[in-house]
Short mmCIF file of N, CA and C in Angstrom, two decimals:
data_model
loop_
_atom_site.label_atom_id
_atom_site.label_comp_id
_atom_site.label_asym_id
_atom_site.label_seq_id
_atom_site.Cartn_x
_atom_site.Cartn_y
_atom_site.Cartn_z
N MET A 4 49.57 -25.20 -6.11
CA MET A 4 48.73 -24.97 -4.95
C MET A 4 47.37 -25.62 -5.13
N ALA A 5 46.78 -25.50 -6.32
CA ALA A 5 45.47 -26.10 -6.56
C ALA A 5 45.56 -27.62 -6.47
N CYS A 6 46.68 -28.19 -6.92
CA CYS A 6 46.85 -29.64 -6.85
C CYS A 6 46.90 -30.09 -5.39
N GLY A 7 47.60 -29.34 -4.55
CA GLY A 7 47.69 -29.66 -3.12
C GLY A 7 46.33 -29.57 -2.45
N ALA A 8 45.55 -28.55 -2.81
CA ALA A 8 44.22 -28.39 -2.22
C ALA A 8 43.31 -29.55 -2.63
N ALA A 9 43.41 -29.97 -3.88
CA ALA A 9 42.59 -31.09 -4.34
C ALA A 9 42.96 -32.37 -3.58
N LEU A 10 44.24 -32.56 -3.35
CA LEU A 10 44.70 -33.74 -2.61
C LEU A 10 44.13 -33.73 -1.19
N TRP A 11 44.16 -32.59 -0.54
CA TRP A 11 43.64 -32.49 0.83
C TRP A 11 42.14 -32.75 0.88
N ARG A 12 41.42 -32.36 -0.18
CA ARG A 12 39.97 -32.61 -0.20
C ARG A 12 39.69 -34.10 -0.35
N ARG A 13 40.54 -34.82 -1.09
CA ARG A 13 40.33 -36.24 -1.31
C ARG A 13 40.86 -37.10 -0.18
N LEU A 14 41.77 -36.57 0.63
CA LEU A 14 42.42 -37.36 1.68
C LEU A 14 41.41 -37.94 2.69
N PRO A 15 40.45 -37.17 3.21
CA PRO A 15 39.50 -37.79 4.15
C PRO A 15 38.72 -38.95 3.53
N ALA A 16 38.33 -38.83 2.28
CA ALA A 16 37.59 -39.92 1.64
C ALA A 16 38.48 -41.15 1.50
N ALA A 17 39.73 -40.94 1.12
CA ALA A 17 40.66 -42.07 0.97
C ALA A 17 40.89 -42.76 2.33
N LEU A 18 41.05 -41.97 3.38
CA LEU A 18 41.23 -42.55 4.71
C LEU A 18 40.00 -43.33 5.14
N LEU A 19 38.83 -42.82 4.84
CA LEU A 19 37.59 -43.51 5.18
C LEU A 19 37.51 -44.86 4.49
N VAL A 20 37.88 -44.90 3.22
CA VAL A 20 37.86 -46.16 2.47
C VAL A 20 38.82 -47.17 3.11
N VAL A 21 40.02 -46.72 3.46
CA VAL A 21 41.01 -47.61 4.07
C VAL A 21 40.49 -48.14 5.41
N LEU A 22 39.92 -47.25 6.22
CA LEU A 22 39.40 -47.68 7.52
C LEU A 22 38.25 -48.66 7.36
N LEU A 23 37.35 -48.38 6.44
CA LEU A 23 36.23 -49.29 6.21
C LEU A 23 36.70 -50.66 5.75
N LEU A 24 37.64 -50.67 4.82
CA LEU A 24 38.15 -51.95 4.32
C LEU A 24 38.86 -52.74 5.41
N SER A 25 39.64 -52.06 6.22
CA SER A 25 40.35 -52.77 7.28
C SER A 25 39.36 -53.30 8.31
N GLY A 26 38.31 -52.55 8.60
CA GLY A 26 37.29 -53.01 9.53
C GLY A 26 36.52 -54.19 8.99
N LEU A 27 36.20 -54.15 7.70
CA LEU A 27 35.47 -55.25 7.09
C LEU A 27 36.29 -56.52 7.05
N SER A 28 37.58 -56.39 6.76
CA SER A 28 38.42 -57.59 6.71
C SER A 28 38.55 -58.20 8.10
N GLY A 29 38.57 -57.36 9.15
CA GLY A 29 38.61 -57.88 10.51
C GLY A 29 37.33 -58.59 10.88
N GLN A 30 36.18 -58.04 10.43
CA GLN A 30 34.90 -58.69 10.70
C GLN A 30 34.80 -60.01 9.97
N ALA A 31 35.29 -60.06 8.74
CA ALA A 31 35.24 -61.30 7.98
C ALA A 31 36.09 -62.38 8.64
N ALA A 32 37.25 -61.99 9.14
CA ALA A 32 38.12 -62.96 9.81
C ALA A 32 37.46 -63.51 11.06
N ARG A 33 36.80 -62.63 11.83
CA ARG A 33 36.11 -63.10 13.05
C ARG A 33 34.93 -64.00 12.68
N ALA A 34 34.22 -63.65 11.60
CA ALA A 34 33.07 -64.44 11.19
C ALA A 34 33.49 -65.84 10.76
N GLN A 35 34.70 -65.96 10.17
CA GLN A 35 35.19 -67.26 9.73
C GLN A 35 35.81 -68.05 10.88
N GLY A 36 35.89 -67.43 12.04
CA GLY A 36 36.42 -68.14 13.21
C GLY A 36 37.94 -68.15 13.26
N SER A 37 38.59 -67.44 12.37
CA SER A 37 40.05 -67.43 12.43
C SER A 37 40.50 -66.48 13.52
N SER A 38 41.64 -66.78 14.09
CA SER A 38 42.19 -65.87 15.09
C SER A 38 43.63 -65.58 14.72
N ARG A 39 43.97 -64.31 14.83
CA ARG A 39 45.34 -63.91 14.54
C ARG A 39 46.15 -64.04 15.82
N GLU A 40 47.34 -64.56 15.72
CA GLU A 40 48.19 -64.70 16.89
C GLU A 40 48.50 -63.32 17.44
N GLY A 41 48.30 -63.13 18.73
CA GLY A 41 48.58 -61.86 19.37
C GLY A 41 47.43 -60.87 19.31
N ALA A 42 46.35 -61.23 18.64
CA ALA A 42 45.20 -60.32 18.55
C ALA A 42 44.49 -60.28 19.89
N ALA A 43 43.94 -59.11 20.20
CA ALA A 43 43.21 -58.95 21.46
C ALA A 43 41.93 -59.77 21.40
N PRO A 44 41.58 -60.43 22.49
CA PRO A 44 40.35 -61.21 22.49
C PRO A 44 39.13 -60.29 22.41
N THR A 45 38.09 -60.78 21.79
CA THR A 45 36.85 -60.03 21.72
C THR A 45 36.10 -60.28 23.01
N PRO A 46 35.75 -59.20 23.75
CA PRO A 46 35.07 -59.42 25.02
C PRO A 46 33.68 -60.02 24.80
N SER A 47 33.30 -60.95 25.68
CA SER A 47 32.00 -61.59 25.55
C SER A 47 30.92 -60.78 26.25
N ALA A 48 31.29 -60.00 27.26
CA ALA A 48 30.33 -59.16 27.96
C ALA A 48 30.65 -57.70 27.68
N PRO A 49 29.64 -56.85 27.66
CA PRO A 49 29.90 -55.44 27.42
C PRO A 49 30.75 -54.84 28.54
N VAL A 50 31.67 -53.96 28.17
CA VAL A 50 32.53 -53.31 29.14
C VAL A 50 31.81 -52.06 29.65
N PRO A 51 31.69 -51.90 30.98
CA PRO A 51 31.01 -50.71 31.49
C PRO A 51 31.79 -49.46 31.11
N LYS A 52 31.08 -48.43 30.72
CA LYS A 52 31.71 -47.16 30.36
C LYS A 52 32.17 -46.45 31.63
N PRO A 53 33.10 -45.50 31.49
CA PRO A 53 33.54 -44.74 32.67
C PRO A 53 32.36 -44.01 33.33
N LEU A 54 32.45 -43.86 34.62
CA LEU A 54 31.41 -43.19 35.41
C LEU A 54 31.15 -41.80 34.84
N PRO A 55 29.91 -41.53 34.39
CA PRO A 55 29.64 -40.26 33.72
C PRO A 55 29.39 -39.10 34.68
N ARG A 56 29.47 -37.92 34.12
CA ARG A 56 29.21 -36.68 34.84
C ARG A 56 27.80 -36.71 35.42
N GLY A 57 27.67 -36.24 36.66
CA GLY A 57 26.38 -36.21 37.34
C GLY A 57 26.11 -37.44 38.19
N SER A 58 26.87 -38.51 37.98
CA SER A 58 26.68 -39.74 38.76
C SER A 58 27.15 -39.53 40.20
N SER A 59 26.54 -40.28 41.09
CA SER A 59 26.95 -40.26 42.49
C SER A 59 28.03 -41.32 42.69
N LEU A 60 29.03 -41.00 43.49
CA LEU A 60 30.10 -41.96 43.78
C LEU A 60 30.17 -42.17 45.29
N GLN A 61 29.99 -43.41 45.70
CA GLN A 61 30.16 -43.78 47.10
C GLN A 61 31.58 -44.28 47.28
N PHE A 62 32.35 -43.59 48.11
CA PHE A 62 33.73 -43.99 48.33
C PHE A 62 33.80 -45.22 49.23
N PRO A 63 34.58 -46.22 48.82
CA PRO A 63 34.86 -47.32 49.75
C PRO A 63 36.00 -46.89 50.68
N ALA A 64 36.32 -47.72 51.66
CA ALA A 64 37.55 -47.49 52.42
C ALA A 64 38.71 -47.63 51.43
N VAL A 65 39.70 -46.76 51.54
CA VAL A 65 40.81 -46.74 50.59
C VAL A 65 42.09 -47.12 51.32
N THR A 66 42.71 -48.22 50.88
CA THR A 66 43.99 -48.63 51.42
C THR A 66 45.08 -48.05 50.53
N LEU A 67 45.83 -47.12 51.07
CA LEU A 67 46.90 -46.46 50.31
C LEU A 67 48.11 -47.39 50.21
N VAL A 68 48.98 -47.11 49.24
CA VAL A 68 50.14 -47.98 49.04
C VAL A 68 51.12 -47.91 50.20
N ASP A 69 51.01 -46.89 51.06
CA ASP A 69 51.86 -46.83 52.25
C ASP A 69 51.26 -47.59 53.43
N GLY A 70 50.08 -48.24 53.21
CA GLY A 70 49.46 -49.06 54.24
C GLY A 70 48.36 -48.36 55.04
N ARG A 71 48.29 -47.04 54.97
CA ARG A 71 47.22 -46.33 55.70
C ARG A 71 45.88 -46.64 55.05
N VAL A 72 44.83 -46.65 55.87
CA VAL A 72 43.48 -46.86 55.38
C VAL A 72 42.67 -45.60 55.66
N LEU A 73 42.08 -45.04 54.60
CA LEU A 73 41.23 -43.86 54.75
C LEU A 73 39.78 -44.32 54.63
N PRO A 74 38.98 -44.11 55.68
CA PRO A 74 37.59 -44.57 55.66
C PRO A 74 36.75 -43.72 54.70
N PRO A 75 35.59 -44.21 54.31
CA PRO A 75 34.73 -43.44 53.39
C PRO A 75 34.43 -42.03 53.90
N GLU A 76 34.30 -41.87 55.22
CA GLU A 76 33.99 -40.56 55.80
C GLU A 76 35.09 -39.53 55.55
N TYR A 77 36.31 -40.00 55.34
CA TYR A 77 37.44 -39.09 55.11
C TYR A 77 37.16 -38.17 53.92
N TRP A 78 36.48 -38.68 52.90
CA TRP A 78 36.29 -37.95 51.65
C TRP A 78 35.05 -37.06 51.66
N GLN A 79 34.17 -37.25 52.64
CA GLN A 79 32.90 -36.52 52.67
C GLN A 79 33.12 -35.02 52.79
N GLY A 80 32.38 -34.26 51.99
CA GLY A 80 32.44 -32.81 52.03
C GLY A 80 33.66 -32.20 51.36
N LYS A 81 34.46 -33.04 50.70
CA LYS A 81 35.66 -32.55 50.01
C LYS A 81 35.49 -32.65 48.51
N VAL A 82 36.25 -31.85 47.79
CA VAL A 82 36.39 -32.01 46.35
C VAL A 82 37.52 -33.00 46.16
N VAL A 83 37.25 -34.09 45.45
CA VAL A 83 38.27 -35.13 45.27
C VAL A 83 38.54 -35.31 43.78
N VAL A 84 39.79 -35.18 43.41
CA VAL A 84 40.23 -35.44 42.05
C VAL A 84 40.77 -36.87 42.04
N ILE A 85 40.10 -37.74 41.29
CA ILE A 85 40.52 -39.14 41.19
C ILE A 85 41.17 -39.33 39.83
N GLU A 86 42.37 -39.90 39.85
CA GLU A 86 43.08 -40.18 38.60
C GLU A 86 43.35 -41.67 38.50
N ARG A 87 43.03 -42.25 37.33
CA ARG A 87 43.45 -43.61 37.01
C ARG A 87 44.73 -43.45 36.22
N TRP A 88 45.81 -44.12 36.64
CA TRP A 88 47.12 -43.91 36.04
C TRP A 88 47.98 -45.16 36.16
N ALA A 89 49.20 -45.10 35.62
CA ALA A 89 50.17 -46.18 35.75
C ALA A 89 51.58 -45.59 35.74
N THR A 90 52.51 -46.28 36.38
CA THR A 90 53.89 -45.79 36.44
C THR A 90 54.56 -45.79 35.07
N TRP A 91 54.14 -46.65 34.17
CA TRP A 91 54.76 -46.78 32.85
C TRP A 91 54.15 -45.82 31.82
N CYS A 92 53.13 -45.08 32.19
CA CYS A 92 52.40 -44.21 31.27
C CYS A 92 53.11 -42.86 31.12
N PRO A 93 53.62 -42.51 29.92
CA PRO A 93 54.34 -41.24 29.75
C PRO A 93 53.43 -40.02 29.93
N PHE A 94 52.15 -40.16 29.59
CA PHE A 94 51.21 -39.05 29.73
C PHE A 94 50.93 -38.79 31.21
N CYS A 95 50.85 -39.87 31.98
CA CYS A 95 50.66 -39.75 33.42
C CYS A 95 51.89 -39.08 34.05
N ALA A 96 53.08 -39.45 33.56
CA ALA A 96 54.31 -38.88 34.09
C ALA A 96 54.37 -37.36 33.87
N ARG A 97 53.78 -36.90 32.78
CA ARG A 97 53.74 -35.45 32.53
C ARG A 97 52.66 -34.77 33.36
N GLN A 98 51.55 -35.46 33.60
CA GLN A 98 50.42 -34.85 34.31
C GLN A 98 50.59 -34.87 35.83
N ASN A 99 51.21 -35.91 36.36
CA ASN A 99 51.27 -36.09 37.81
C ASN A 99 51.97 -34.98 38.58
N PRO A 100 53.04 -34.36 38.07
CA PRO A 100 53.61 -33.23 38.82
C PRO A 100 52.60 -32.09 39.00
N ASN A 101 51.74 -31.89 38.00
CA ASN A 101 50.72 -30.85 38.10
C ASN A 101 49.64 -31.23 39.13
N LEU A 102 49.27 -32.51 39.15
CA LEU A 102 48.31 -32.97 40.15
C LEU A 102 48.90 -32.88 41.56
N ASN A 103 50.19 -33.15 41.68
CA ASN A 103 50.84 -33.03 42.98
C ASN A 103 50.79 -31.58 43.46
N GLY A 104 51.07 -30.65 42.55
CA GLY A 104 50.99 -29.23 42.89
C GLY A 104 49.59 -28.82 43.30
N LEU A 105 48.58 -29.30 42.56
CA LEU A 105 47.19 -29.02 42.89
C LEU A 105 46.86 -29.53 44.29
N HIS A 106 47.30 -30.74 44.58
CA HIS A 106 47.05 -31.35 45.90
C HIS A 106 47.71 -30.52 47.00
N LEU A 107 48.98 -30.18 46.82
CA LEU A 107 49.71 -29.43 47.85
C LEU A 107 49.13 -28.04 48.05
N ASP A 108 48.72 -27.39 46.97
CA ASP A 108 48.19 -26.02 47.05
C ASP A 108 46.81 -25.95 47.69
N HIS A 109 46.02 -27.03 47.60
CA HIS A 109 44.61 -26.93 47.99
C HIS A 109 44.12 -27.96 49.00
N GLN A 110 44.99 -28.86 49.46
CA GLN A 110 44.49 -29.89 50.38
C GLN A 110 43.96 -29.29 51.67
N GLY A 111 44.54 -28.22 52.16
CA GLY A 111 44.05 -27.57 53.36
C GLY A 111 42.75 -26.81 53.15
N LYS A 112 42.36 -26.65 51.89
CA LYS A 112 41.14 -25.92 51.54
C LYS A 112 39.98 -26.85 51.19
N GLY A 113 40.23 -28.16 51.26
CA GLY A 113 39.16 -29.11 50.99
C GLY A 113 39.25 -29.81 49.66
N LEU A 114 40.39 -29.76 48.98
CA LEU A 114 40.58 -30.49 47.71
C LEU A 114 41.68 -31.52 47.93
N GLU A 115 41.42 -32.75 47.54
CA GLU A 115 42.41 -33.82 47.66
C GLU A 115 42.51 -34.57 46.35
N VAL A 116 43.68 -35.15 46.12
CA VAL A 116 43.91 -35.97 44.92
C VAL A 116 44.09 -37.41 45.37
N LEU A 117 43.37 -38.31 44.69
CA LEU A 117 43.51 -39.75 44.91
C LEU A 117 43.87 -40.38 43.58
N ALA A 118 45.07 -40.93 43.49
CA ALA A 118 45.54 -41.57 42.26
C ALA A 118 45.44 -43.08 42.43
N LEU A 119 44.72 -43.72 41.50
CA LEU A 119 44.52 -45.16 41.54
C LEU A 119 45.38 -45.80 40.46
N SER A 120 46.40 -46.52 40.88
CA SER A 120 47.36 -47.10 39.94
C SER A 120 46.85 -48.42 39.36
N THR A 121 47.03 -48.57 38.06
CA THR A 121 46.67 -49.82 37.39
C THR A 121 47.86 -50.78 37.30
N ASP A 122 48.98 -50.41 37.90
CA ASP A 122 50.15 -51.29 37.90
C ASP A 122 49.81 -52.60 38.61
N LYS A 123 50.56 -53.64 38.29
CA LYS A 123 50.31 -54.95 38.87
C LYS A 123 50.94 -55.13 40.25
N SER A 124 51.95 -54.32 40.56
CA SER A 124 52.70 -54.51 41.79
C SER A 124 52.71 -53.25 42.65
N VAL A 125 52.36 -53.42 43.92
CA VAL A 125 52.42 -52.31 44.88
C VAL A 125 53.87 -51.83 45.01
N GLN A 126 54.82 -52.76 44.97
CA GLN A 126 56.22 -52.39 45.11
C GLN A 126 56.69 -51.48 43.98
N THR A 127 56.20 -51.73 42.77
CA THR A 127 56.55 -50.88 41.63
C THR A 127 56.05 -49.46 41.87
N VAL A 128 54.85 -49.34 42.38
CA VAL A 128 54.26 -48.02 42.65
C VAL A 128 55.01 -47.33 43.79
N GLN A 129 55.32 -48.07 44.84
CA GLN A 129 56.06 -47.50 45.97
C GLN A 129 57.43 -46.98 45.54
N ALA A 130 58.13 -47.75 44.69
CA ALA A 130 59.44 -47.31 44.19
C ALA A 130 59.30 -46.05 43.35
N TYR A 131 58.27 -45.99 42.52
CA TYR A 131 58.02 -44.82 41.68
C TYR A 131 57.75 -43.59 42.55
N LEU A 132 56.94 -43.76 43.59
CA LEU A 132 56.63 -42.64 44.47
C LEU A 132 57.86 -42.19 45.25
N ALA A 133 58.70 -43.13 45.65
CA ALA A 133 59.94 -42.77 46.36
C ALA A 133 60.83 -41.93 45.45
N LYS A 134 60.84 -42.27 44.17
CA LYS A 134 61.67 -41.54 43.20
C LYS A 134 61.09 -40.15 42.89
N THR A 135 59.79 -40.05 42.77
CA THR A 135 59.16 -38.79 42.36
C THR A 135 58.83 -37.87 43.53
N GLY A 136 58.58 -38.44 44.70
CA GLY A 136 58.26 -37.62 45.87
C GLY A 136 56.85 -37.06 45.89
N TYR A 137 55.94 -37.62 45.11
CA TYR A 137 54.56 -37.13 45.09
C TYR A 137 53.93 -37.27 46.47
N LYS A 138 53.11 -36.30 46.83
CA LYS A 138 52.47 -36.26 48.14
C LYS A 138 50.98 -36.55 48.09
N PHE A 139 50.39 -36.67 46.89
CA PHE A 139 48.97 -36.99 46.84
C PHE A 139 48.74 -38.43 47.26
N HIS A 140 47.48 -38.75 47.55
CA HIS A 140 47.12 -40.10 47.99
C HIS A 140 47.20 -41.07 46.81
N VAL A 141 47.79 -42.24 47.05
CA VAL A 141 47.92 -43.25 45.99
C VAL A 141 47.47 -44.60 46.53
N ALA A 142 46.59 -45.24 45.77
CA ALA A 142 46.11 -46.57 46.08
C ALA A 142 46.16 -47.39 44.80
N MET A 143 45.95 -48.67 44.92
CA MET A 143 45.90 -49.54 43.76
C MET A 143 44.46 -49.61 43.24
N MET A 144 44.33 -49.72 41.92
CA MET A 144 43.03 -49.95 41.31
C MET A 144 42.59 -51.35 41.72
N THR A 145 41.44 -51.44 42.35
CA THR A 145 40.92 -52.71 42.82
C THR A 145 39.66 -53.05 42.03
N PRO A 146 39.21 -54.29 42.10
CA PRO A 146 37.93 -54.62 41.44
C PRO A 146 36.78 -53.74 41.94
N GLU A 147 36.81 -53.39 43.22
CA GLU A 147 35.75 -52.53 43.77
C GLU A 147 35.78 -51.14 43.11
N TRP A 148 36.98 -50.56 42.98
CA TRP A 148 37.09 -49.26 42.31
C TRP A 148 36.73 -49.39 40.83
N GLN A 149 37.15 -50.47 40.21
CA GLN A 149 36.85 -50.70 38.79
C GLN A 149 35.34 -50.73 38.57
N ALA A 150 34.62 -51.40 39.49
CA ALA A 150 33.17 -51.48 39.38
C ALA A 150 32.53 -50.11 39.56
N ARG A 151 33.11 -49.28 40.41
CA ARG A 151 32.54 -47.96 40.66
C ARG A 151 32.86 -46.96 39.56
N LEU A 152 34.06 -47.02 39.02
CA LEU A 152 34.47 -46.03 38.01
C LEU A 152 34.20 -46.48 36.58
N GLY A 153 34.01 -47.77 36.38
CA GLY A 153 33.83 -48.28 35.03
C GLY A 153 35.17 -48.58 34.38
N SER A 154 35.12 -49.06 33.15
CA SER A 154 36.32 -49.47 32.44
C SER A 154 36.66 -48.50 31.34
N SER A 155 37.92 -48.52 30.98
CA SER A 155 38.40 -47.65 29.92
C SER A 155 39.76 -48.16 29.46
N ARG A 156 40.15 -47.75 28.30
CA ARG A 156 41.49 -48.06 27.79
C ARG A 156 42.34 -46.81 27.74
N THR A 157 41.92 -45.78 28.47
CA THR A 157 42.59 -44.48 28.45
C THR A 157 43.39 -44.29 29.73
N LEU A 158 44.59 -43.78 29.60
CA LEU A 158 45.41 -43.34 30.73
C LEU A 158 46.10 -42.05 30.33
N PRO A 159 46.18 -41.09 31.22
CA PRO A 159 45.46 -41.03 32.48
C PRO A 159 43.98 -40.73 32.23
N GLU A 160 43.23 -40.89 33.27
CA GLU A 160 41.79 -40.63 33.23
C GLU A 160 41.45 -39.98 34.56
N LEU A 161 40.61 -38.95 34.54
CA LEU A 161 40.41 -38.15 35.73
C LEU A 161 38.93 -37.83 35.95
N TRP A 162 38.52 -37.92 37.20
CA TRP A 162 37.17 -37.53 37.61
C TRP A 162 37.31 -36.50 38.72
N VAL A 163 36.46 -35.49 38.70
CA VAL A 163 36.37 -34.54 39.81
C VAL A 163 35.05 -34.85 40.51
N ILE A 164 35.15 -35.19 41.79
CA ILE A 164 33.98 -35.48 42.61
C ILE A 164 33.74 -34.26 43.49
N GLY A 165 32.54 -33.69 43.39
CA GLY A 165 32.22 -32.49 44.17
C GLY A 165 31.96 -32.81 45.63
N ARG A 166 31.79 -31.76 46.39
CA ARG A 166 31.51 -31.91 47.83
C ARG A 166 30.23 -32.70 48.08
N ASP A 167 29.34 -32.71 47.08
CA ASP A 167 28.08 -33.44 47.21
C ASP A 167 28.20 -34.91 46.82
N GLY A 168 29.42 -35.36 46.46
CA GLY A 168 29.64 -36.77 46.12
C GLY A 168 29.28 -37.11 44.68
N ARG A 169 29.05 -36.10 43.84
CA ARG A 169 28.69 -36.34 42.44
C ARG A 169 29.84 -35.97 41.51
N VAL A 170 29.91 -36.68 40.38
CA VAL A 170 30.94 -36.41 39.38
C VAL A 170 30.63 -35.06 38.74
N LYS A 171 31.57 -34.14 38.86
CA LYS A 171 31.43 -32.80 38.29
C LYS A 171 32.10 -32.70 36.93
N GLU A 172 33.18 -33.46 36.78
CA GLU A 172 33.95 -33.38 35.54
C GLU A 172 34.61 -34.73 35.30
N TYR A 173 34.69 -35.12 34.04
CA TYR A 173 35.39 -36.34 33.63
C TYR A 173 36.31 -35.97 32.48
N VAL A 174 37.59 -36.32 32.60
CA VAL A 174 38.56 -35.98 31.57
C VAL A 174 39.36 -37.22 31.19
N PRO A 175 39.13 -37.76 29.99
CA PRO A 175 39.97 -38.85 29.51
C PRO A 175 41.22 -38.29 28.85
N GLY A 176 42.37 -38.79 29.23
CA GLY A 176 43.62 -38.35 28.61
C GLY A 176 44.32 -37.26 29.41
N GLU A 177 45.51 -36.93 28.93
CA GLU A 177 46.36 -35.97 29.60
C GLU A 177 45.79 -34.56 29.54
N MET A 178 45.99 -33.81 30.61
CA MET A 178 45.53 -32.42 30.68
C MET A 178 46.73 -31.48 30.64
N PHE A 179 46.52 -30.29 30.09
CA PHE A 179 47.54 -29.25 30.12
C PHE A 179 47.71 -28.77 31.56
N PRO A 180 48.91 -28.29 31.93
CA PRO A 180 49.14 -27.84 33.30
C PRO A 180 48.11 -26.79 33.77
N GLU A 181 47.77 -25.85 32.90
CA GLU A 181 46.82 -24.81 33.30
C GLU A 181 45.41 -25.38 33.52
N ASP A 182 45.08 -26.47 32.82
CA ASP A 182 43.78 -27.10 33.01
C ASP A 182 43.73 -27.87 34.34
N VAL A 183 44.84 -28.48 34.71
CA VAL A 183 44.91 -29.15 36.02
C VAL A 183 44.77 -28.10 37.12
N ALA A 184 45.49 -26.99 37.00
CA ALA A 184 45.40 -25.92 38.00
C ALA A 184 43.98 -25.38 38.12
N ALA A 185 43.28 -25.30 36.99
CA ALA A 185 41.91 -24.76 36.98
C ALA A 185 40.91 -25.68 37.67
N LEU A 186 41.27 -26.92 37.96
CA LEU A 186 40.35 -27.82 38.67
C LEU A 186 40.01 -27.28 40.07
N SER A 187 40.84 -26.38 40.58
CA SER A 187 40.57 -25.81 41.90
C SER A 187 39.28 -24.98 41.89
N HIS A 188 38.77 -24.60 40.73
CA HIS A 188 37.52 -23.82 40.70
C HIS A 188 36.34 -24.61 41.28
N TRP A 189 36.46 -25.94 41.38
CA TRP A 189 35.40 -26.74 41.95
C TRP A 189 35.29 -26.53 43.47
N LEU A 190 36.26 -25.86 44.08
CA LEU A 190 36.19 -25.54 45.50
C LEU A 190 35.17 -24.43 45.76
N GLN A 191 34.91 -23.62 44.74
CA GLN A 191 33.99 -22.49 44.93
C GLN A 191 32.56 -23.01 45.03
N PRO A 192 31.76 -22.39 45.95
CA PRO A 192 30.38 -22.86 46.12
C PRO A 192 29.50 -22.57 44.92
#
């Protein structure tokens, strides 16, 4: 038992050394100008961070994948849950049924869900929605939405926009079903 405890105490230090060495070797390779085949390019401009809590969000007109257009006024005075997602994302696939339930349970009370797909094809999203039967609003992630929400490498990603048009909550990653259901508390004044 004492041997196991000693190992666990040393494990974080060993992991830190491995991470530092791997990071240094990557920096050295970039400094020498070498590129590994298949390596992700290093961005030349800083990537904007996701829209933070407390920020104001001005909704653009939203063209849904079914062709309907919802004007900016449609969202005014409502609590809007915005999700960045993709059809191929397994975490999104687990979260979306809960978001659909949230939307169905509360849309008449002033809460709506808008899912912005990062998929490349509208047809892929339409086929996915036909298969799943989700009733929340779905649009494609556009450069305009990207500029408003910022960039991230996380899916799913969720923002709650209050009735005042400000970000009340930001959640990167999948949420537990009970946490999705609890988003309805933003309806309370």
